[in-house]
Amino acid sequence: MAAVNSVSFSTVSQFSDRRSPVPSARTLASNFDGFRFRSSVFYHHSGVRTSSFSSRLVIHCMSTGTDVTTVAETKLNFLKAYKRPIPSIYNSVLQELIVQQHLMRYKRTYRYDPVFALGFVTVYDQLMDGYPSDEDREAIFQAYIKALNEDPEQYRIDAQKLEEWARSQSAASLVEFESKEGEVESILKDIAERAASKGSFSYSRFFAIGLFRLLELANATEPSILEKLCAALNVDKKSVDRDLDVYRNLLSKLVQAKELLKEYVDREKKKRDERAGSQTANEAVTK
């Protein structure tokens, strides 16, 4: 992986290569396969389409004990909670994302933790940056999390809590959480214990992104600091490196696609204005 400080979220738009072809919404959804979560849940795809939430998707999830919610039910819950149309550039990626997160959410070893929440909130806010309506963007977030039978308010509160904590840390204090007392320190200690046992911790790319977000906010983006933090949390750094590379690549493509969408909207607006001006002039001549 490239040096961690090259993945700064604040400068993510600089990664876009203007000379490369701008991907369509369908291409972005396809590229999102690289962001797929590792899961022990068995599943089968059948006729996946990315144009709408009515895609014919059959996924059989098996777990020990009781049956879990199906992917179709999760997507239907999202549709019921948010009924307004979503532009395809966002909709295609959201569809792929909710399928992947569903598989992870109902994994036997899954357990919610605030670092994971911070990672998801970071991904979502980057994905939906520039969405036409701030109100709709938050409504989609609420519907998305509730469709997974989790609490969207908890996601936001925990993400904010970790962000505020990270801003007050240094590179040294961030990785020395084991020797300190505090709410966030206790959260990190619990994660380290569960990761060490390998029985009650489910690693995901959201978790990796949450870790990097902590480092970024603490201005501790040197690769050596990430290595120390991974060691303290008993998390495989190679997996984190790989997942951050995938995420950076996804964001680069997303930035390009959003630029294309903006150019299209501006071009259509200009055409409408020109037609309106021409119609006004014709009416004046007629009169």
CSV table of C-alpha atoms in Angstrom, one decimal:
chain,number,residue,atom,x,y,z
A,1,MET,CA,0.0,0.0,0.0
A,2,ALA,CA,1.0,3.5,-0.6
A,3,ALA,CA,2.0,5.6,2.4
A,4,VAL,CA,-1.1,6.1,4.6
A,5,ASN,CA,-0.8,9.9,4.5
A,6,SER,CA,-1.6,9.7,0.8
A,7,VAL,CA,-5.2,8.6,1.5
A,8,SER,CA,-6.3,11.8,3.2
A,9,PHE,CA,-10.1,12.2,3.0
A,10,SER,CA,-9.8,15.9,2.9
A,11,THR,CA,-7.8,15.7,-0.4
A,12,VAL,CA,-9.5,12.7,-1.9
A,13,SER,CA,-10.7,14.7,-5.0
A,14,GLN,CA,-7.0,15.2,-5.9
A,15,PHE,CA,-6.7,11.4,-6.6
A,16,SER,CA,-9.0,11.7,-9.7
A,17,ASP,CA,-7.2,11.3,-13.0
A,18,ARG,CA,-9.0,13.7,-15.3
A,19,ARG,CA,-7.6,11.9,-18.4
A,20,SER,CA,-9.2,8.6,-17.5
A,21,PRO,CA,-12.7,7.7,-18.7
A,22,VAL,CA,-15.4,8.7,-16.2
A,23,PRO,CA,-17.3,5.6,-15.1
A,24,SER,CA,-21.0,5.3,-15.3
A,25,ALA,CA,-23.3,4.5,-12.4
A,26,ARG,CA,-23.4,0.9,-13.6
A,27,THR,CA,-19.6,0.7,-13.8
A,28,LEU,CA,-19.3,2.1,-10.2
A,29,ALA,CA,-21.7,-0.6,-8.9
A,30,SER,CA,-19.5,-3.2,-10.7
A,31,ASN,CA,-16.4,-1.7,-9.2
A,32,PHE,CA,-18.0,-1.8,-5.8
A,33,ASP,CA,-17.6,-5.6,-5.9
A,34,GLY,CA,-14.0,-4.9,-4.9
A,35,PHE,CA,-15.4,-3.4,-1.7
A,36,ARG,CA,-17.2,-6.7,-0.8
A,37,PHE,CA,-17.0,-7.8,2.8
A,38,ARG,CA,-15.5,-11.1,3.7
A,39,SER,CA,-18.2,-13.3,5.3
A,40,SER,CA,-18.7,-16.8,6.4
A,41,VAL,CA,-22.4,-16.5,5.4
A,42,PHE,CA,-23.2,-18.6,2.3
A,43,TYR,CA,-24.9,-16.8,-0.4
A,44,HIS,CA,-26.0,-17.1,-4.0
A,45,HIS,CA,-26.7,-14.3,-6.6
A,46,SER,CA,-29.3,-14.7,-9.2
A,47,GLY,CA,-29.9,-12.1,-11.9
A,48,VAL,CA,-28.5,-9.0,-10.2
A,49,ARG,CA,-29.5,-5.7,-11.8
A,50,THR,CA,-28.4,-2.3,-10.6
A,51,SER,CA,-31.0,0.0,-12.1
A,52,SER,CA,-33.5,-0.2,-9.3
A,53,PHE,CA,-34.2,-1.7,-5.9
A,54,SER,CA,-36.6,-4.2,-7.5
A,55,SER,CA,-33.6,-6.2,-8.8
A,56,ARG,CA,-34.1,-9.9,-8.9
A,57,LEU,CA,-31.7,-11.0,-6.2
A,58,VAL,CA,-31.8,-14.3,-4.4
A,59,ILE,CA,-29.5,-14.6,-1.5
A,60,HIS,CA,-29.8,-17.5,1.0
A,61,CYS,CA,-28.3,-16.7,4.4
A,62,MET,CA,-27.7,-19.5,6.8
A,63,SER,CA,-26.8,-19.1,10.5
A,64,THR,CA,-26.7,-21.3,13.4
A,65,GLY,CA,-29.9,-21.2,15.4
A,66,THR,CA,-32.7,-19.1,14.1
A,67,ASP,CA,-33.3,-17.7,10.6
A,68,VAL,CA,-32.2,-14.2,9.9
A,69,THR,CA,-33.7,-11.4,7.8
A,70,THR,CA,-33.1,-12.0,4.0
A,71,VAL,CA,-31.5,-9.5,1.7
A,72,ALA,CA,-34.8,-9.0,-0.1
A,73,GLU,CA,-36.5,-8.1,3.2
A,74,THR,CA,-33.7,-5.6,4.0
A,75,LYS,CA,-34.0,-3.9,0.6
A,76,LEU,CA,-37.8,-3.9,0.9
A,77,ASN,CA,-37.5,-2.3,4.3
A,78,PHE,CA,-35.3,0.4,2.8
A,79,LEU,CA,-37.9,1.1,0.0
A,80,LYS,CA,-40.7,1.4,2.5
A,81,ALA,CA,-38.7,3.8,4.7
A,82,TYR,CA,-37.5,6.0,1.8
A,83,LYS,CA,-40.0,6.1,-1.2
A,84,ARG,CA,-38.5,9.0,-3.2
A,85,PRO,CA,-36.4,8.3,-6.3
A,86,ILE,CA,-32.6,8.4,-5.9
A,87,PRO,CA,-30.3,9.5,-8.8
A,88,SER,CA,-28.7,6.4,-10.4
A,89,ILE,CA,-25.1,7.6,-9.6
A,90,TYR,CA,-26.0,7.2,-5.9
A,91,ASN,CA,-28.6,4.5,-6.2
A,92,SER,CA,-26.5,1.9,-7.9
A,93,VAL,CA,-23.7,2.1,-5.3
A,94,LEU,CA,-26.2,2.1,-2.4
A,95,GLN,CA,-27.9,-1.0,-3.7
A,96,GLU,CA,-24.6,-2.9,-3.8
A,97,LEU,CA,-23.5,-1.5,-0.4
A,98,ILE,CA,-26.7,-2.5,1.4
A,99,VAL,CA,-26.4,-6.1,0.0
A,100,GLN,CA,-22.8,-6.4,1.3
A,101,GLN,CA,-23.6,-4.8,4.6
A,102,HIS,CA,-26.6,-7.1,5.1
A,103,LEU,CA,-24.3,-10.2,4.7
A,104,MET,CA,-21.9,-8.8,7.2
A,105,ARG,CA,-24.7,-7.6,9.6
A,106,TYR,CA,-26.1,-11.1,10.0
A,107,LYS,CA,-22.8,-12.9,10.2
A,108,ARG,CA,-22.7,-15.0,13.3
A,109,THR,CA,-19.7,-13.2,14.8
A,110,TYR,CA,-21.0,-9.7,14.0
A,111,ARG,CA,-21.1,-7.2,16.9
A,112,TYR,CA,-21.7,-3.5,16.5
A,113,ASP,CA,-18.8,-1.3,17.6
A,114,PRO,CA,-18.2,2.5,17.3
A,115,VAL,CA,-15.1,2.2,15.1
A,116,PHE,CA,-17.2,0.3,12.6
A,117,ALA,CA,-19.9,3.0,12.9
A,118,LEU,CA,-17.3,5.7,12.3
A,119,GLY,CA,-16.1,3.9,9.2
A,120,PHE,CA,-19.6,3.5,7.7
A,121,VAL,CA,-20.5,7.2,8.5
A,122,THR,CA,-17.3,8.2,6.7
A,123,VAL,CA,-18.1,6.1,3.7
A,124,TYR,CA,-21.7,7.3,3.5
A,125,ASP,CA,-20.8,11.0,3.9
A,126,GLN,CA,-18.2,10.7,1.1
A,127,LEU,CA,-20.5,8.8,-1.1
A,128,MET,CA,-23.4,11.2,-0.7
A,129,ASP,CA,-21.3,14.4,-0.7
A,130,GLY,CA,-22.9,16.8,-3.2
A,131,TYR,CA,-26.4,15.1,-3.0
A,132,PRO,CA,-29.0,17.6,-4.2
A,133,SER,CA,-30.8,17.8,-0.8
A,134,ASP,CA,-29.2,17.7,2.6
A,135,GLU,CA,-32.6,16.7,4.1
A,136,ASP,CA,-33.0,13.8,1.7
A,137,ARG,CA,-29.4,12.7,2.3
A,138,GLU,CA,-30.1,12.3,6.0
A,139,ALA,CA,-33.4,10.6,5.4
A,140,ILE,CA,-31.7,8.0,3.2
A,141,PHE,CA,-29.1,7.4,5.9
A,142,GLN,CA,-31.9,6.9,8.5
A,143,ALA,CA,-33.8,4.5,6.1
A,144,TYR,CA,-30.6,2.6,5.3
A,145,ILE,CA,-29.6,1.9,8.9
A,146,LYS,CA,-33.1,1.1,10.0
A,147,ALA,CA,-33.5,-1.4,7.1
A,148,LEU,CA,-30.6,-3.3,8.7
A,149,ASN,CA,-32.4,-3.3,12.1
A,150,GLU,CA,-29.9,-1.0,13.7
A,151,ASP,CA,-30.1,2.5,15.2
A,152,PRO,CA,-29.0,5.4,12.9
A,153,GLU,CA,-28.8,7.8,15.8
A,154,GLN,CA,-26.3,5.5,17.6
A,155,TYR,CA,-24.2,5.5,14.4
A,156,ARG,CA,-24.1,9.3,14.3
A,157,ILE,CA,-23.5,9.8,18.0
A,158,ASP,CA,-20.7,7.2,18.2
A,159,ALA,CA,-19.0,8.5,15.1
A,160,GLN,CA,-19.1,12.0,16.5
A,161,LYS,CA,-17.8,10.8,19.8
A,162,LEU,CA,-14.8,9.1,18.3
A,163,GLU,CA,-14.1,12.0,16.0
A,164,GLU,CA,-14.0,14.5,18.9
A,165,TRP,CA,-11.7,12.1,20.9
A,166,ALA,CA,-9.3,11.7,18.0
A,167,ARG,CA,-9.0,15.4,17.4
A,168,SER,CA,-7.6,15.7,21.0
A,169,GLN,CA,-5.1,12.9,20.5
A,170,SER,CA,-1.5,12.8,19.3
A,171,ALA,CA,0.2,10.0,17.4
A,172,ALA,CA,1.7,8.7,20.6
A,173,SER,CA,-1.5,8.9,22.8
A,174,LEU,CA,-3.6,7.4,20.1
A,175,VAL,CA,-1.8,4.1,20.2
A,176,GLU,CA,-1.4,4.1,24.0
A,177,PHE,CA,-5.1,3.7,24.8
A,178,GLU,CA,-4.4,0.5,26.8
A,179,SER,CA,-2.7,2.5,29.5
A,180,LYS,CA,-5.4,5.1,29.8
A,181,GLU,CA,-8.9,5.4,31.2
A,182,GLY,CA,-11.8,6.9,29.3
A,183,GLU,CA,-15.0,6.0,27.4
A,184,VAL,CA,-13.3,5.7,24.0
A,185,GLU,CA,-10.2,4.0,25.5
A,186,SER,CA,-12.6,1.4,27.0
A,187,ILE,CA,-14.2,0.9,23.6
A,188,LEU,CA,-10.8,0.3,22.0
A,189,LYS,CA,-9.8,-2.1,24.8
A,190,ASP,CA,-12.9,-4.1,24.3
A,191,ILE,CA,-12.2,-4.4,20.5
A,192,ALA,CA,-8.6,-5.5,21.2
A,193,GLU,CA,-9.9,-8.2,23.6
A,194,ARG,CA,-12.5,-9.5,21.2
A,195,ALA,CA,-10.1,-9.4,18.2
A,196,ALA,CA,-7.5,-11.4,20.2
A,197,SER,CA,-10.1,-14.1,21.0
A,198,LYS,CA,-11.0,-14.3,17.3
A,199,GLY,CA,-14.5,-15.6,18.3
A,200,SER,CA,-16.5,-12.4,18.9
A,201,PHE,CA,-14.9,-10.0,16.5
A,202,SER,CA,-15.8,-9.6,12.8
A,203,TYR,CA,-13.3,-7.5,10.8
A,204,SER,CA,-14.7,-5.4,8.0
A,205,ARG,CA,-13.5,-2.7,5.6
A,206,PHE,CA,-15.7,-0.2,7.5
A,207,PHE,CA,-13.6,-1.0,10.5
A,208,ALA,CA,-10.4,-0.3,8.6
A,209,ILE,CA,-11.8,3.0,7.4
A,210,GLY,CA,-12.8,3.9,10.9
A,211,LEU,CA,-9.2,3.3,12.1
A,212,PHE,CA,-7.8,5.5,9.4
A,213,ARG,CA,-10.3,8.2,10.1
A,214,LEU,CA,-9.0,8.2,13.7
A,215,LEU,CA,-5.5,8.6,12.5
A,216,GLU,CA,-6.4,11.4,10.1
A,217,LEU,CA,-8.2,13.4,12.8
A,218,ALA,CA,-5.2,13.0,15.2
A,219,ASN,CA,-2.8,14.1,12.4
A,220,ALA,CA,-1.0,10.8,12.8
A,221,THR,CA,-1.0,9.5,9.2
A,222,GLU,CA,2.5,8.0,9.1
A,223,PRO,CA,2.4,4.3,8.1
A,224,SER,CA,4.3,3.3,11.3
A,225,ILE,CA,1.5,4.7,13.5
A,226,LEU,CA,-1.2,2.6,11.7
A,227,GLU,CA,1.0,-0.4,12.2
A,228,LYS,CA,1.3,0.2,15.9
A,229,LEU,CA,-2.5,0.8,16.2
A,230,CYS,CA,-3.3,-2.4,14.4
A,231,ALA,CA,-0.9,-4.3,16.7
A,232,ALA,CA,-2.5,-2.8,19.8
A,233,LEU,CA,-6.0,-3.7,18.5
A,234,ASN,CA,-4.9,-7.2,17.4
A,235,VAL,CA,-6.0,-6.5,13.8
A,236,ASP,CA,-4.1,-7.7,10.7
A,237,LYS,CA,-2.4,-4.6,9.1
A,238,LYS,CA,-2.1,-6.2,5.7
A,239,SER,CA,-5.9,-6.5,5.6
A,240,VAL,CA,-6.3,-2.9,6.6
A,241,ASP,CA,-3.7,-1.7,4.0
A,242,ARG,CA,-5.5,-3.6,1.3
A,243,ASP,CA,-8.9,-2.4,2.2
A,244,LEU,CA,-7.8,1.3,2.4
A,245,ASP,CA,-6.4,0.9,-1.1
A,246,VAL,CA,-9.7,-0.4,-2.4
A,247,TYR,CA,-11.6,2.4,-0.7
A,248,ARG,CA,-9.2,5.0,-2.2
A,249,ASN,CA,-9.7,3.6,-5.6
A,250,LEU,CA,-13.5,3.6,-5.2
A,251,LEU,CA,-13.5,7.2,-4.1
A,252,SER,CA,-11.4,8.2,-7.0
A,253,LYS,CA,-13.9,6.7,-9.4
A,254,LEU,CA,-16.8,8.2,-7.5
A,255,VAL,CA,-15.3,11.7,-7.7
A,256,GLN,CA,-15.0,11.4,-11.5
A,257,ALA,CA,-18.6,10.2,-11.8
A,258,LYS,CA,-19.9,13.0,-9.7
A,259,GLU,CA,-18.0,15.5,-11.9
A,260,LEU,CA,-19.7,14.0,-14.9
A,261,LEU,CA,-23.1,14.2,-13.3
A,262,LYS,CA,-22.5,17.9,-12.4
A,263,GLU,CA,-21.5,18.7,-16.0
A,264,TYR,CA,-24.6,16.9,-17.3
A,265,VAL,CA,-26.9,18.8,-14.9
A,266,ASP,CA,-25.3,22.2,-15.8
A,267,ARG,CA,-25.6,21.4,-19.5
A,268,GLU,CA,-29.2,20.5,-19.2
A,269,LYS,CA,-29.9,23.6,-17.2
A,270,LYS,CA,-28.3,25.8,-19.8
A,271,LYS,CA,-30.4,24.1,-22.5
A,272,ARG,CA,-33.6,24.8,-20.6
A,273,ASP,CA,-32.7,28.4,-20.0
A,274,GLU,CA,-31.9,28.8,-23.8
A,275,ARG,CA,-35.3,27.2,-24.7
A,276,ALA,CA,-37.1,29.4,-22.2
A,277,GLY,CA,-35.4,32.5,-23.6
A,278,SER,CA,-36.2,31.5,-27.2
A,279,GLN,CA,-39.9,30.9,-26.3
A,280,THR,CA,-40.1,34.3,-24.6
A,281,ALA,CA,-38.7,36.0,-27.7
A,282,ASN,CA,-41.1,34.2,-30.0
A,283,GLU,CA,-44.1,35.2,-27.9
A,284,ALA,CA,-42.9,38.8,-28.0
A,285,VAL,CA,-42.7,38.7,-31.8
A,286,THR,CA,-46.1,37.1,-32.1
A,287,LYS,CA,-47.7,39.8,-30.0
